[in-house]
PDB file of C-alpha atoms in Angstrom:
ATOM      1  CA  UNK U 269      33.208   0.183  -0.251  1.00  0.00           C
ATOM      2  CA  UNK U 270      29.691  -0.442  -1.438  1.00  0.00           C
ATOM      3  CA  UNK U 271      27.401   2.243  -2.708  1.00  0.00           C
ATOM      4  CA  UNK U 272      24.029   2.366  -4.417  1.00  0.00           C
ATOM      5  CA  UNK U 273      22.794   5.492  -6.175  1.00  0.00           C
ATOM      6  CA  UNK U 274      19.220   6.138  -7.156  1.00  0.00           C
ATOM      7  CA  UNK U 275      19.411   9.570  -8.698  1.00  0.00           C
ATOM      8  CA  UNK U 276      15.680   9.909  -9.310  1.00  0.00           C
ATOM      9  CA  UNK U 277      14.096  11.104  -6.098  1.00  0.00           C
ATOM     10  CA  UNK U 278      10.544  11.219  -7.395  1.00  0.00           C
ATOM     11  CA  UNK U 279       8.819  10.298 -10.648  1.00  0.00           C
ATOM     12  CA  UNK U 280       5.234  11.057 -11.615  1.00  0.00           C
ATOM     13  CA  UNK U 281       3.482   9.353 -14.514  1.00  0.00           C
ATOM     14  CA  UNK U 282      -0.025   8.872 -15.756  1.00  0.00           C
ATOM     15  CA  UNK U 283      -1.529   5.413 -15.768  1.00  0.00           C
ATOM     16  CA  UNK U 284      -0.494   3.185 -18.683  1.00  0.00           C
ATOM     17  CA  UNK U 285       2.783   5.019 -19.207  1.00  0.00           C
ATOM     18  CA  UNK U 286       6.011   3.033 -19.063  1.00  0.00           C
ATOM     19  CA  UNK U 287       8.521   4.133 -16.450  1.00  0.00           C
ATOM     20  CA  UNK U 288      12.136   3.201 -15.730  1.00  0.00           C
ATOM     21  CA  UNK U 289      13.750   3.512 -12.330  1.00  0.00           C
ATOM     22  CA  UNK U 290      17.518   3.836 -12.422  1.00  0.00           C
ATOM     23  CA  UNK U 291      19.997   2.162 -10.110  1.00  0.00           C
ATOM     24  CA  UNK U 292      23.783   2.523 -10.253  1.00  0.00           C
ATOM     25  CA  UNK U 293      26.008   0.576  -7.896  1.00  0.00           C
ATOM     26  CA  UNK U 294      29.643   0.563  -6.835  1.00  0.00           C
ATOM     27  CA  UNK U 295      31.656  -2.341  -5.505  1.00  0.00           C
ATOM     28  CA  UNK U 296      35.117  -3.803  -5.927  1.00  0.00           C
ATOM     29  CA  UNK U 297      33.921  -7.330  -5.266  1.00  0.00           C
ATOM     30  CA  UNK U 298      33.410  -9.627  -8.227  1.00  0.00           C
ATOM     31  CA  UNK U 299      30.664 -11.603  -6.515  1.00  0.00           C
ATOM     32  CA  UNK U 300      27.670  -9.589  -5.442  1.00  0.00           C
ATOM     33  CA  UNK U 301      23.896  -9.568  -5.432  1.00  0.00           C
ATOM     34  CA  UNK U 302      21.479  -6.856  -6.470  1.00  0.00           C
ATOM     35  CA  UNK U 303      17.946  -6.474  -5.209  1.00  0.00           C
ATOM     36  CA  UNK U 304      14.849  -4.364  -5.736  1.00  0.00           C
ATOM     37  CA  UNK U 305      12.301  -3.757  -2.987  1.00  0.00           C
ATOM     38  CA  UNK U 306       8.940  -2.016  -3.071  1.00  0.00           C
ATOM     39  CA  UNK U 307       7.546   0.022  -0.174  1.00  0.00           C
ATOM     40  CA  UNK U 308       3.867   0.841  -0.739  1.00  0.00           C
ATOM     41  CA  UNK U 309       2.129   3.589   1.256  1.00  0.00           C
ATOM     42  CA  UNK U 310       1.282   1.034   3.955  1.00  0.00           C
ATOM     43  CA  UNK U 311       4.985   0.960   4.821  1.00  0.00           C
ATOM     44  CA  UNK U 312       6.037  -2.660   4.524  1.00  0.00           C
ATOM     45  CA  UNK U 313       9.044  -3.645   2.434  1.00  0.00           C
ATOM     46  CA  UNK U 314       8.354  -6.164  -0.294  1.00  0.00           C
ATOM     47  CA  UNK U 315      11.109  -8.110  -2.045  1.00  0.00           C
ATOM     48  CA  UNK U 316      10.797  -7.959  -5.842  1.00  0.00           C
ATOM     49  CA  UNK U 317      13.891  -9.504  -7.385  1.00  0.00           C
ATOM     50  CA  UNK U 318      17.443 -10.695  -6.801  1.00  0.00           C
ATOM     51  CA  UNK U 319      20.183 -10.865  -9.408  1.00  0.00           C
ATOM     52  CA  UNK U 320      23.711 -12.187  -8.890  1.00  0.00           C
ATOM     53  CA  UNK U 321      26.766 -10.704 -10.553  1.00  0.00           C
ATOM     54  CA  UNK U 322      27.330 -13.709 -12.799  1.00  0.00           C
ATOM     55  CA  UNK U 323      23.915 -13.609 -14.388  1.00  0.00           C
ATOM     56  CA  UNK U 324      23.418 -10.676 -16.721  1.00  0.00           C
ATOM     57  CA  UNK U 325      20.264 -12.026 -18.264  1.00  0.00           C
ATOM     58  CA  UNK U 326      17.442  -9.551 -18.169  1.00  0.00           C
ATOM     59  CA  UNK U 327      14.325 -10.669 -16.398  1.00  0.00           C
ATOM     60  CA  UNK U 328      10.661 -10.077 -17.049  1.00  0.00           C
ATOM     61  CA  UNK U 329       7.842 -10.746 -14.626  1.00  0.00           C
ATOM     62  CA  UNK U 330       4.498  -9.596 -15.932  1.00  0.00           C
ATOM     63  CA  UNK U 331       4.663  -5.815 -16.298  1.00  0.00           C
ATOM     64  CA  UNK U 332       8.004  -5.656 -14.489  1.00  0.00           C
ATOM     65  CA  UNK U 333      11.379  -6.041 -16.142  1.00  0.00           C
ATOM     66  CA  UNK U 334      14.942  -5.582 -15.004  1.00  0.00           C
ATOM     67  CA  UNK U 335      17.992  -4.664 -17.048  1.00  0.00           C
ATOM     68  CA  UNK U 336      21.333  -5.603 -15.491  1.00  0.00           C
ATOM     69  CA  UNK U 337      24.450  -4.195 -17.194  1.00  0.00           C
ATOM     70  CA  UNK U 338      27.797  -4.807 -15.534  1.00  0.00           C
ATOM     71  CA  UNK U 339      29.574  -2.582 -18.060  1.00  0.00           C
ATOM     72  CA  UNK U 340      27.738   0.454 -16.677  1.00  0.00           C
ATOM     73  CA  UNK U 341      27.192  -0.922 -13.136  1.00  0.00           C
ATOM     74  CA  UNK U 342      23.469  -0.462 -13.513  1.00  0.00           C
ATOM     75  CA  UNK U 343      20.426  -2.490 -12.564  1.00  0.00           C
ATOM     76  CA  UNK U 344      17.410  -0.614 -13.877  1.00  0.00           C
ATOM     77  CA  UNK U 345      13.777  -1.460 -13.284  1.00  0.00           C
ATOM     78  CA  UNK U 346      11.035  -0.840 -15.826  1.00  0.00           C
ATOM     79  CA  UNK U 347       7.310  -0.943 -15.218  1.00  0.00           C
ATOM     80  CA  UNK U 348       5.290  -1.299 -18.393  1.00  0.00           C
ATOM     81  CA  UNK U 349       1.769   0.116 -18.577  1.00  0.00           C
ATOM     82  CA  UNK U 350       1.940   1.498 -15.040  1.00  0.00           C
ATOM     83  CA  UNK U 351      -1.039   1.287 -12.730  1.00  0.00           C
ATOM     84  CA  UNK U 352      -2.091   3.301  -9.689  1.00  0.00           C
ATOM     85  CA  UNK U 353      -1.227   0.304  -7.500  1.00  0.00           C
ATOM     86  CA  UNK U 354       2.400   0.686  -8.586  1.00  0.00           C
ATOM     87  CA  UNK U 355       2.611   3.913  -6.595  1.00  0.00           C
ATOM     88  CA  UNK U 356       5.285   3.268  -3.984  1.00  0.00           C
ATOM     89  CA  UNK U 357       8.869   3.938  -3.028  1.00  0.00           C
ATOM     90  CA  UNK U 358      11.251   1.576  -4.793  1.00  0.00           C
ATOM     91  CA  UNK U 359      14.642   0.707  -3.359  1.00  0.00           C
ATOM     92  CA  UNK U 360      17.623  -0.808  -5.078  1.00  0.00           C
ATOM     93  CA  UNK U 361      20.102  -2.661  -2.842  1.00  0.00           C
ATOM     94  CA  UNK U 362      23.523  -4.312  -3.071  1.00  0.00           C
ATOM     95  CA  UNK U 363      25.048  -7.114  -1.065  1.00  0.00           C
ATOM     96  CA  UNK U 364      28.590  -8.344  -1.671  1.00  0.00           C
ATOM     97  CA  UNK U 365      29.879 -11.807  -0.975  1.00  0.00           C
ATOM     98  CA  UNK U 366      32.682 -10.567   1.260  1.00  0.00           C
ATOM     99  CA  UNK U 367      30.850  -8.106   3.495  1.00  0.00           C
ATOM    100  CA  UNK U 368      27.441  -9.590   4.348  1.00  0.00           C
ATOM    101  CA  UNK U 369      26.010  -6.087   4.441  1.00  0.00           C
ATOM    102  CA  UNK U 370      22.915  -5.247   2.406  1.00  0.00           C
ATOM    103  CA  UNK U 371      23.223  -1.580   1.448  1.00  0.00           C
ATOM    104  CA  UNK U 372      20.275   0.373   0.074  1.00  0.00           C
ATOM    105  CA  UNK U 373      19.963   3.345  -2.220  1.00  0.00           C
ATOM    106  CA  UNK U 374      17.921   6.336  -1.100  1.00  0.00           C
ATOM    107  CA  UNK U 375      14.869   5.178  -3.036  1.00  0.00           C
ATOM    108  CA  UNK U 376      12.693   6.536  -5.832  1.00  0.00           C
ATOM    109  CA  UNK U 377       9.127   7.575  -5.087  1.00  0.00           C
ATOM    110  CA  UNK U 378       6.854   6.653  -7.985  1.00  0.00           C
ATOM    111  CA  UNK U 379       3.451   8.261  -8.225  1.00  0.00           C
ATOM    112  CA  UNK U 380       1.057   6.920 -10.826  1.00  0.00           C
ATOM    113  CA  UNK U 381      -1.952   9.129 -11.464  1.00  0.00           C
ATOM    114  CA  UNK U 382      -5.207   7.866 -12.961  1.00  0.00           C
TER     115      UNK U 382
ATOM    116  CA  UNK T 234       5.107 -18.984   9.995  1.00  0.00           C
ATOM    117  CA  UNK T 235       4.979 -15.514  11.517  1.00  0.00           C
ATOM    118  CA  UNK T 236       8.042 -14.326   9.556  1.00  0.00           C
ATOM    119  CA  UNK T 237       9.829 -11.391  11.190  1.00  0.00           C
ATOM    120  CA  UNK T 238       8.036  -9.931  14.197  1.00  0.00           C
ATOM    121  CA  UNK T 239       8.913  -6.528  15.598  1.00  0.00           C
ATOM    122  CA  UNK T 240       7.609  -5.030  18.810  1.00  0.00           C
ATOM    123  CA  UNK T 241       6.472  -2.464  19.656  1.00  0.00           C
ATOM    124  CA  UNK T 242       4.947  -0.896  16.544  1.00  0.00           C
ATOM    125  CA  UNK T 243       4.998   2.603  18.023  1.00  0.00           C
ATOM    126  CA  UNK T 244       6.982   4.138  20.863  1.00  0.00           C
ATOM    127  CA  UNK T 245       7.528   7.591  22.295  1.00  0.00           C
ATOM    128  CA  UNK T 246      10.577   8.140  24.474  1.00  0.00           C
ATOM    129  CA  UNK T 247      11.931  11.070  26.372  1.00  0.00           C
ATOM    130  CA  UNK T 248      15.480  12.184  25.718  1.00  0.00           C
ATOM    131  CA  UNK T 249      17.881  10.130  27.802  1.00  0.00           C
ATOM    132  CA  UNK T 250      15.605   7.138  28.277  1.00  0.00           C
ATOM    133  CA  UNK T 251      16.716   3.691  27.183  1.00  0.00           C
ATOM    134  CA  UNK T 252      14.691   0.992  25.540  1.00  0.00           C
ATOM    135  CA  UNK T 253      14.936  -2.224  23.561  1.00  0.00           C
ATOM    136  CA  UNK T 254      13.297  -2.865  20.227  1.00  0.00           C
ATOM    137  CA  UNK T 255      12.481  -6.520  19.885  1.00  0.00           C
ATOM    138  CA  UNK T 256      12.898  -8.599  16.732  1.00  0.00           C
ATOM    139  CA  UNK T 257      12.179 -12.288  16.338  1.00  0.00           C
ATOM    140  CA  UNK T 258      12.058 -14.579  13.311  1.00  0.00           C
ATOM    141  CA  UNK T 259      10.848 -18.152  13.048  1.00  0.00           C
ATOM    142  CA  UNK T 260      12.387 -19.055   9.690  1.00  0.00           C
ATOM    143  CA  UNK T 261      15.728 -20.315  11.054  1.00  0.00           C
ATOM    144  CA  UNK T 262      17.530 -17.529   9.208  1.00  0.00           C
ATOM    145  CA  UNK T 263      21.195 -17.011  10.016  1.00  0.00           C
ATOM    146  CA  UNK T 264      21.428 -13.412   8.838  1.00  0.00           C
ATOM    147  CA  UNK T 265      19.641 -10.586  10.651  1.00  0.00           C
ATOM    148  CA  UNK T 266      19.948  -6.830  10.398  1.00  0.00           C
ATOM    149  CA  UNK T 267      18.569  -3.602  11.787  1.00  0.00           C
ATOM    150  CA  UNK T 268      17.894  -0.586   9.592  1.00  0.00           C
ATOM    151  CA  UNK T 269      16.588   2.877  10.211  1.00  0.00           C
ATOM    152  CA  UNK T 270      14.573   4.764   7.625  1.00  0.00           C
ATOM    153  CA  UNK T 271      14.573   8.532   7.497  1.00  0.00           C
ATOM    154  CA  UNK T 272      13.018  10.780   4.834  1.00  0.00           C
ATOM    155  CA  UNK T 273      15.300  11.191   1.833  1.00  0.00           C
ATOM    156  CA  UNK T 274      17.958   8.875   3.237  1.00  0.00           C
ATOM    157  CA  UNK T 275      16.642   5.467   2.371  1.00  0.00           C
ATOM    158  CA  UNK T 276      17.399   2.583   4.697  1.00  0.00           C
ATOM    159  CA  UNK T 277      20.643   2.756   6.597  1.00  0.00           C
ATOM    160  CA  UNK T 278      22.200  -0.276   8.217  1.00  0.00           C
ATOM    161  CA  UNK T 279      22.690   0.005  11.974  1.00  0.00           C
ATOM    162  CA  UNK T 280      23.974  -3.430  13.012  1.00  0.00           C
ATOM    163  CA  UNK T 281      23.879  -6.878  11.546  1.00  0.00           C
ATOM    164  CA  UNK T 282      24.523 -10.477  12.529  1.00  0.00           C
ATOM    165  CA  UNK T 283      25.599 -13.513  10.529  1.00  0.00           C
ATOM    166  CA  UNK T 284      24.683 -16.009  13.239  1.00  0.00           C
ATOM    167  CA  UNK T 285      24.144 -16.517  16.935  1.00  0.00           C
ATOM    168  CA  UNK T 286      26.943 -14.889  18.907  1.00  0.00           C
ATOM    169  CA  UNK T 287      28.220 -12.833  15.952  1.00  0.00           C
ATOM    170  CA  UNK T 288      27.379  -9.169  15.399  1.00  0.00           C
ATOM    171  CA  UNK T 289      28.977  -6.308  13.524  1.00  0.00           C
ATOM    172  CA  UNK T 290      28.466  -2.624  12.908  1.00  0.00           C
ATOM    173  CA  UNK T 291      26.737  -1.153   9.925  1.00  0.00           C
ATOM    174  CA  UNK T 292      26.720   2.394   8.569  1.00  0.00           C
ATOM    175  CA  UNK T 293      25.189   4.184  11.567  1.00  0.00           C
ATOM    176  CA  UNK T 294      25.911   2.165  14.757  1.00  0.00           C
ATOM    177  CA  UNK T 295      26.478   4.972  17.254  1.00  0.00           C
ATOM    178  CA  UNK T 296      23.977   5.054  20.102  1.00  0.00           C
ATOM    179  CA  UNK T 297      22.784   1.484  19.501  1.00  0.00           C
ATOM    180  CA  UNK T 298      23.762  -1.916  20.863  1.00  0.00           C
ATOM    181  CA  UNK T 299      22.801  -5.393  19.704  1.00  0.00           C
ATOM    182  CA  UNK T 300      23.306  -8.954  20.790  1.00  0.00           C
ATOM    183  CA  UNK T 301      22.434 -12.289  19.214  1.00  0.00           C
ATOM    184  CA  UNK T 302      22.176 -14.982  21.854  1.00  0.00           C
ATOM    185  CA  UNK T 303      19.833 -17.160  19.784  1.00  0.00           C
ATOM    186  CA  UNK T 304      19.191 -17.629  16.079  1.00  0.00           C
ATOM    187  CA  UNK T 305      15.643 -16.365  16.501  1.00  0.00           C
ATOM    188  CA  UNK T 306      16.130 -13.083  18.369  1.00  0.00           C
ATOM    189  CA  UNK T 307      18.035  -9.915  17.542  1.00  0.00           C
ATOM    190  CA  UNK T 308      17.116  -7.061  19.919  1.00  0.00           C
ATOM    191  CA  UNK T 309      18.245  -3.476  19.330  1.00  0.00           C
ATOM    192  CA  UNK T 310      19.020  -1.382  22.405  1.00  0.00           C
ATOM    193  CA  UNK T 311      18.989   2.391  22.530  1.00  0.00           C
ATOM    194  CA  UNK T 312      21.287   3.330  25.375  1.00  0.00           C
ATOM    195  CA  UNK T 313      20.287   6.980  25.891  1.00  0.00           C
ATOM    196  CA  UNK T 314      17.680   8.138  23.401  1.00  0.00           C
ATOM    197  CA  UNK T 315      18.240  11.350  21.475  1.00  0.00           C
ATOM    198  CA  UNK T 316      15.875  13.276  19.164  1.00  0.00           C
ATOM    199  CA  UNK T 317      18.171  12.336  16.257  1.00  0.00           C
ATOM    200  CA  UNK T 318      17.092   8.729  16.778  1.00  0.00           C
ATOM    201  CA  UNK T 319      13.521   9.546  15.851  1.00  0.00           C
ATOM    202  CA  UNK T 320      12.973   7.223  12.907  1.00  0.00           C
ATOM    203  CA  UNK T 321      11.281   4.122  11.608  1.00  0.00           C
ATOM    204  CA  UNK T 322      13.250   1.000  12.481  1.00  0.00           C
ATOM    205  CA  UNK T 323      13.129  -2.188  10.456  1.00  0.00           C
ATOM    206  CA  UNK T 324      14.446  -5.587  11.381  1.00  0.00           C
ATOM    207  CA  UNK T 325      15.173  -8.072   8.596  1.00  0.00           C
ATOM    208  CA  UNK T 326      16.416 -11.615   8.177  1.00  0.00           C
ATOM    209  CA  UNK T 327      17.649 -13.862   5.389  1.00  0.00           C
ATOM    210  CA  UNK T 328      18.609 -17.476   4.979  1.00  0.00           C
ATOM    211  CA  UNK T 329      21.860 -16.841   3.171  1.00  0.00           C
ATOM    212  CA  UNK T 330      24.059 -14.139   1.747  1.00  0.00           C
ATOM    213  CA  UNK T 331      22.570 -14.497  -1.717  1.00  0.00           C
ATOM    214  CA  UNK T 332      18.990 -14.359  -0.529  1.00  0.00           C
ATOM    215  CA  UNK T 333      16.754 -11.344  -0.207  1.00  0.00           C
ATOM    216  CA  UNK T 334      15.861 -10.118   3.242  1.00  0.00           C
ATOM    217  CA  UNK T 335      12.427 -10.562   4.762  1.00  0.00           C
ATOM    218  CA  UNK T 336      11.476  -7.437   6.671  1.00  0.00           C
ATOM    219  CA  UNK T 337       9.410  -6.885   9.753  1.00  0.00           C
ATOM    220  CA  UNK T 338       6.594  -4.346   9.753  1.00  0.00           C
ATOM    221  CA  UNK T 339       8.681  -1.667  11.446  1.00  0.00           C
ATOM    222  CA  UNK T 340       8.747   0.305  14.686  1.00  0.00           C
ATOM    223  CA  UNK T 341       8.015   4.024  14.568  1.00  0.00           C
ATOM    224  CA  UNK T 342      10.053   5.658  17.322  1.00  0.00           C
ATOM    225  CA  UNK T 343       9.719   9.273  18.410  1.00  0.00           C
ATOM    226  CA  UNK T 344      12.162  10.801  20.873  1.00  0.00           C
ATOM    227  CA  UNK T 345      11.005  14.048  22.459  1.00  0.00           C
TER     228      UNK T 345
END
């Protein structure tokens, strides 16, 4: 069975602080894909990143970075120097090669205050 | 390209009524899914499809039906609406299993 856990329900930071959103996943499959999505207050879901299970390289995109560690089944997301526009709900998701289902965590609401 | 189009954007139903939420994509994606989003519960998979003529159940399929007669369309039918089905519904599609989903803008459904 697949499962994604985002233990942090809500995080509040002040602008320019760094913040890390945690994601822990469970699967028995050896081939799987991990995703992060952003849902701003307007409600749409925006794809941020995909990582497959064979690529443990960390990724950086501007102020965003992702740390994938198979040993701890984690795929954490860090925002450096947060901005008010980063305020949103962030979802981590897992899709395995054998099931075709994309399963989401319950999300972390990030509030960045000026 | 329009991407993933969902209609309607808002709907109010009375308990026991039926309705169909429409979803269409113009990206020739094989994979399509329906999710519902409720406060504190994230997005839960209702039904999904890996191609025309093929559908399967997700995490919370009860009370919903789907069909996939064409690659483009994936309607979600509520057979007899219940207040517990009050939610925001998202349709999504992807080109392949390894690809991220593109989401529609959502349908906010209220059942009274």
